[in-house]
Structure formats: structure tokens, C-alpha cells
Tab-separated table of C-alpha atoms in Angstrom:
chain	number	residue	atom	x	y	z
A	1	MET	CA	-22.891	-22.705	10.685
A	2	ILE	CA	-19.499	-22.366	12.747
A	3	ALA	CA	-19.772	-19.844	15.698
A	4	VAL	CA	-16.854	-18.161	16.289
A	5	VAL	CA	-16.318	-16.696	19.469
A	6	ASP	CA	-14.905	-13.432	19.743
A	7	TYR	CA	-13.656	-12.455	23.486
A	8	GLY	CA	-11.197	-10.085	23.378
A	9	ALA	CA	-8.373	-12.452	22.273
A	10	GLY	CA	-7.779	-13.634	19.059
A	11	ASN	CA	-6.815	-12.021	15.672
A	12	LEU	CA	-10.299	-13.251	13.430
A	13	PHE	CA	-9.347	-11.448	10.454
A	14	SER	CA	-7.641	-14.220	8.325
A	15	LEU	CA	-9.739	-16.670	10.107
A	16	CYS	CA	-12.731	-15.112	9.005
A	17	ASN	CA	-11.217	-14.921	5.302
A	18	SER	CA	-10.134	-18.763	5.161
A	19	LEU	CA	-13.903	-19.334	6.325
A	20	SER	CA	-15.120	-17.668	3.826
A	21	TYR	CA	-12.789	-18.836	0.951
A	22	LEU	CA	-14.136	-22.163	2.075
A	23	GLN	CA	-17.393	-21.102	2.196
A	24	LEU	CA	-18.108	-22.510	5.394
A	25	PRO	CA	-20.984	-20.398	7.123
A	26	TYR	CA	-19.840	-18.537	9.832
A	27	THR	CA	-20.725	-16.218	12.432
A	28	LEU	CA	-18.677	-14.143	15.623
A	29	VAL	CA	-20.663	-15.206	18.542
A	30	SER	CA	-19.370	-12.250	22.204
A	31	ARG	CA	-22.787	-14.037	24.056
A	32	PRO	CA	-23.390	-17.532	25.990
A	33	GLU	CA	-26.426	-17.683	24.127
A	34	GLN	CA	-25.638	-17.419	20.751
A	35	LEU	CA	-23.450	-20.986	21.342
A	36	ASP	CA	-27.018	-22.805	20.839
A	37	GLU	CA	-27.404	-21.958	17.471
A	38	ALA	CA	-24.217	-23.266	16.087
A	39	ASP	CA	-23.483	-26.626	14.807
A	40	SER	CA	-20.071	-26.059	15.568
A	41	ILE	CA	-17.960	-24.110	17.486
A	42	ILE	CA	-13.755	-22.353	17.042
A	43	LEU	CA	-12.464	-20.782	20.086
A	44	PRO	CA	-9.626	-19.040	18.358
A	45	GLY	CA	-6.757	-17.082	20.671
A	46	VAL	CA	-3.577	-14.916	20.980
A	47	GLY	CA	-2.009	-13.936	23.802
A	48	ALA	CA	-1.563	-15.100	27.492
A	49	PHE	CA	-3.143	-17.912	29.358
A	50	ARG	CA	-4.455	-16.332	32.122
A	51	ASP	CA	-5.751	-12.783	30.986
A	52	ALA	CA	-7.834	-14.937	27.971
A	53	MET	CA	-9.617	-17.326	31.054
A	54	GLU	CA	-10.410	-13.827	32.743
A	55	LYS	CA	-11.830	-13.162	29.523
A	56	LEU	CA	-13.477	-16.083	29.117
A	57	LEU	CA	-14.921	-15.671	32.670
A	58	SER	CA	-16.195	-12.224	32.688
A	59	ALA	CA	-18.285	-12.729	29.014
A	60	GLY	CA	-19.813	-15.743	30.887
A	61	LEU	CA	-18.318	-18.213	28.188
A	62	CYS	CA	-16.418	-21.091	30.689
A	63	GLU	CA	-19.518	-22.932	31.696
A	64	PRO	CA	-21.488	-22.636	28.386
A	65	LEU	CA	-18.217	-23.659	26.536
A	66	ARG	CA	-18.165	-26.791	29.083
A	67	ARG	CA	-21.828	-27.806	27.845
A	68	GLN	CA	-21.479	-27.263	24.513
A	69	ALA	CA	-18.276	-29.244	23.758
A	70	GLU	CA	-20.450	-32.443	25.259
A	71	LYS	CA	-22.836	-32.205	21.800
A	72	LYS	CA	-21.080	-30.285	19.145
A	73	PRO	CA	-17.639	-30.254	17.951
A	74	LEU	CA	-15.357	-27.525	19.352
A	75	LEU	CA	-12.315	-26.460	17.748
A	76	GLY	CA	-9.610	-24.076	19.752
A	77	ILE	CA	-6.551	-22.708	17.736
A	78	CYS	CA	-3.619	-21.373	19.234
A	79	LEU	CA	-4.232	-20.433	22.426
A	80	GLY	CA	-7.894	-21.316	22.172
A	81	MET	CA	-6.272	-24.821	21.930
A	82	GLN	CA	-4.282	-24.525	25.238
A	83	LEU	CA	-7.590	-23.301	27.278
A	84	LEU	CA	-8.917	-26.434	26.448
A	85	PHE	CA	-6.557	-28.468	29.102
A	86	GLU	CA	-7.354	-28.259	32.949
A	87	GLU	CA	-4.195	-25.823	33.883
A	88	GLY	CA	-1.544	-23.056	32.777
A	89	THR	CA	1.455	-22.111	33.715
A	90	GLU	CA	1.832	-18.971	32.442
A	91	PHE	CA	2.058	-16.181	34.956
A	92	GLY	CA	1.008	-19.054	37.340
A	93	LYS	CA	-1.358	-21.248	37.516
A	94	THR	CA	-4.747	-20.869	36.231
A	95	GLN	CA	-7.696	-22.994	35.580
A	96	GLY	CA	-8.371	-23.720	31.410
A	97	LEU	CA	-11.868	-24.961	30.335
A	98	GLY	CA	-10.731	-28.799	31.244
A	99	LEU	CA	-11.908	-30.454	28.242
A	100	ILE	CA	-8.759	-32.264	27.270
A	101	PRO	CA	-6.876	-33.540	30.415
A	102	GLY	CA	-3.208	-32.034	30.554
A	103	ARG	CA	-1.683	-28.701	31.454
A	104	VAL	CA	-0.064	-26.293	29.173
A	105	VAL	CA	3.628	-25.546	30.462
A	106	LYS	CA	6.500	-23.116	28.747
A	107	ILE	CA	8.637	-24.926	26.306
A	108	GLU	CA	12.075	-25.739	26.745
A	109	ALA	CA	14.227	-25.334	24.018
A	110	PRO	CA	17.985	-24.733	24.851
A	111	GLY	CA	19.561	-23.180	22.264
A	112	LEU	CA	16.426	-22.364	19.715
A	113	ARG	CA	14.254	-19.050	19.928
A	114	VAL	CA	11.446	-19.231	21.986
A	115	PRO	CA	8.832	-17.885	21.084
A	116	HIS	CA	8.701	-20.822	18.450
A	117	ILE	CA	7.462	-19.168	15.167
A	118	GLY	CA	7.394	-20.549	11.578
A	119	TRP	CA	6.786	-23.590	9.915
A	120	ASN	CA	7.173	-26.839	11.278
A	121	GLU	CA	7.002	-30.611	10.035
A	122	THR	CA	4.052	-32.758	12.106
A	123	HIS	CA	3.981	-36.407	12.423
A	124	ARG	CA	0.631	-38.807	12.851
A	125	GLY	CA	-0.230	-39.614	16.548
A	126	VAL	CA	-3.587	-41.400	17.187
A	127	PRO	CA	-6.198	-41.279	13.993
A	128	CYS	CA	-8.328	-38.090	13.801
A	129	PRO	CA	-11.225	-36.747	12.066
A	130	LEU	CA	-9.607	-33.378	10.992
A	131	THR	CA	-5.739	-35.080	9.937
A	132	GLU	CA	-8.371	-37.257	6.648
A	133	GLY	CA	-6.935	-36.273	3.765
A	134	LEU	CA	-3.164	-35.047	4.944
A	135	ARG	CA	0.189	-36.747	4.524
A	136	GLU	CA	2.420	-37.617	6.996
A	137	GLY	CA	5.082	-34.881	7.243
A	138	GLU	CA	2.963	-32.357	7.103
A	139	TYR	CA	3.920	-28.556	8.014
A	140	PHE	CA	2.215	-26.353	9.666
A	141	TYR	CA	2.546	-22.396	10.929
A	142	PHE	CA	3.441	-22.100	14.803
A	143	VAL	CA	3.471	-18.659	16.947
A	144	HIS	CA	3.662	-19.979	20.760
A	145	SER	CA	5.896	-19.830	23.701
A	146	TYR	CA	3.893	-22.407	25.847
A	147	ARG	CA	3.278	-26.249	24.712
A	148	ALA	CA	0.631	-29.091	25.743
A	149	GLU	CA	1.328	-31.524	28.298
A	150	THR	CA	-1.093	-34.404	27.730
A	151	GLU	CA	-1.070	-38.063	26.843
A	152	GLN	CA	-0.210	-39.576	23.955
A	153	ARG	CA	-3.335	-40.886	23.362
A	154	TYR	CA	-5.042	-37.563	22.795
A	155	ILE	CA	-2.018	-36.379	20.358
A	156	ALA	CA	-3.210	-36.022	16.622
A	157	LEU	CA	-0.039	-34.720	15.177
A	158	SER	CA	3.094	-33.673	16.869
A	159	THR	CA	6.279	-31.320	15.951
A	160	GLU	CA	9.615	-31.386	17.503
A	161	TYR	CA	11.124	-28.045	18.605
A	162	GLY	CA	13.711	-28.816	21.307
A	163	GLU	CA	11.185	-31.314	22.533
A	164	LYS	CA	7.866	-33.422	21.267
A	165	ILE	CA	5.494	-31.078	21.173
A	166	PRO	CA	1.185	-32.064	20.802
A	167	ALA	CA	0.675	-30.041	17.434
A	168	LEU	CA	-2.770	-31.248	16.893
A	169	VAL	CA	-5.127	-33.333	19.738
A	170	SER	CA	-8.008	-34.375	20.278
A	171	SER	CA	-10.988	-36.105	22.878
A	172	GLY	CA	-14.323	-36.880	21.675
A	173	SER	CA	-16.020	-34.327	19.393
A	174	VAL	CA	-12.998	-31.172	21.177
A	175	TYR	CA	-10.028	-30.771	18.948
A	176	GLY	CA	-7.362	-28.171	19.549
A	177	ALA	CA	-4.587	-27.195	16.832
A	178	GLN	CA	-1.609	-25.277	18.420
A	179	PHE	CA	-0.304	-23.974	15.075
A	180	HIS	CA	-2.630	-21.811	12.956
A	181	PRO	CA	-4.486	-23.824	10.454
A	182	GLU	CA	-5.707	-20.214	8.766
A	183	LYS	CA	-2.239	-19.339	8.205
A	184	SER	CA	-1.172	-22.873	6.755
A	185	SER	CA	-1.699	-22.510	3.328
A	186	ALA	CA	-3.144	-25.961	1.654
A	187	ALA	CA	-2.747	-28.212	4.574
A	188	GLY	CA	-4.216	-25.865	7.196
A	189	LEU	CA	-7.268	-25.104	4.826
A	190	GLN	CA	-7.633	-29.199	4.975
A	191	ILE	CA	-7.928	-28.976	8.496
A	192	LEU	CA	-10.681	-26.072	8.778
A	193	LYS	CA	-12.532	-28.120	5.768
A	194	SER	CA	-12.576	-31.909	7.765
A	195	PHE	CA	-13.578	-29.709	10.892
A	196	GLY	CA	-16.296	-27.782	8.981
A	197	GLY	CA	-17.924	-30.796	7.791
A	198	LEU	CA	-18.224	-32.708	11.079
A	199	LYS	CA	-21.706	-33.010	12.298
A	200	LYS	CA	-23.259	-32.761	16.252
């Protein structure tokens, strides 16, 4: 069972539809104790880093998510991926969940539109269970104004948009997709299918 964290900072409709299409059992959770029963966790997110962290804090989910990430797979999507890092810089510095070393900074893409919206080609980095079955150069759908700044050893996929942008990151059983797998056609569904097959 996949726990999809519903904390008021994500559009869950497309994600839940994709999980249903893949026949991956899931449940929406909003309370810390509900995380205990899950085999894995997805943390979606849209909006601003600071606002999302405040919502997680007010729901009492920050420490439980940190504890659960030590023993079961966790996937952050879009803003949810950014929250996995130590710090965000949107509207001032804000502490993140600290599950992956690094911080989240504004995209610097002179001459290009920010936010970055659309399909972008990705390139492989470090080996990762979620990229098995994917070809080099797969395209995924992005919508974001900020990017992760982290070490190469955590970057499983990267893309280019004025600068190198981590597209898929991993550390232990913690994974983060800057793109929206649920809106990225067959390649995105493969990411979700691979995540659904991970074990505690």
C-alpha cells in the first residue's frame, strides 16, 4: 500500500489516477499515524517551499516523515521533491526535511522563461532503481521555478534549462522527481511502476 500524503499543498487527481491505472494500491493520508501502515510513501506538492513546510509542520508530519524514510521508500514529486532537501530559499531561508543533502534555489536561465514549463530531455547520472527500464534521453514534463542544488552522487537524472537541473535524485530509500511522472506519459508511468515495486 502506498500512502499519498495529502497536506493541502498538492493536486492529487492526476497522481491518483495514474496509480489506479497501474493497479498500485494507495490511500490518501493526512495524519502521522496513518504512515505506519504504508509500505511506501509519496509526497506530492505544488506551490511555495515555505508554505508547504508550514503545512507539514502544522499537520505534525515532518518528524514522522523523517522517521518513516529510514525504513520504507519515499518519493517526493515536484515541490515534494524539493522539500526533501535541507533548505529552501523561496521567500527567505526555510528548513526542509533534510533527507537529502543540498538546498533549493531559483533557476538561473537568462533569456529563457521562468517558470520552466514543458517537456525536457533527461540524462542519466548515478544508478537508481527508478530509472531501470528507461532509455537515455527520456522526456518528462516539468513545471517549476526553483531547482535542487546537490552533489552529483545524488543525481540519477538531470536536465538542462539554462543550467544543469537535477531531475531525479536518490539517497538510500529516498527519491525525488522534479518532473511530474503522472503527467509524463509512458516514461513517467514507468517511474511510478518501479517505485511501486520497491520493498521496505
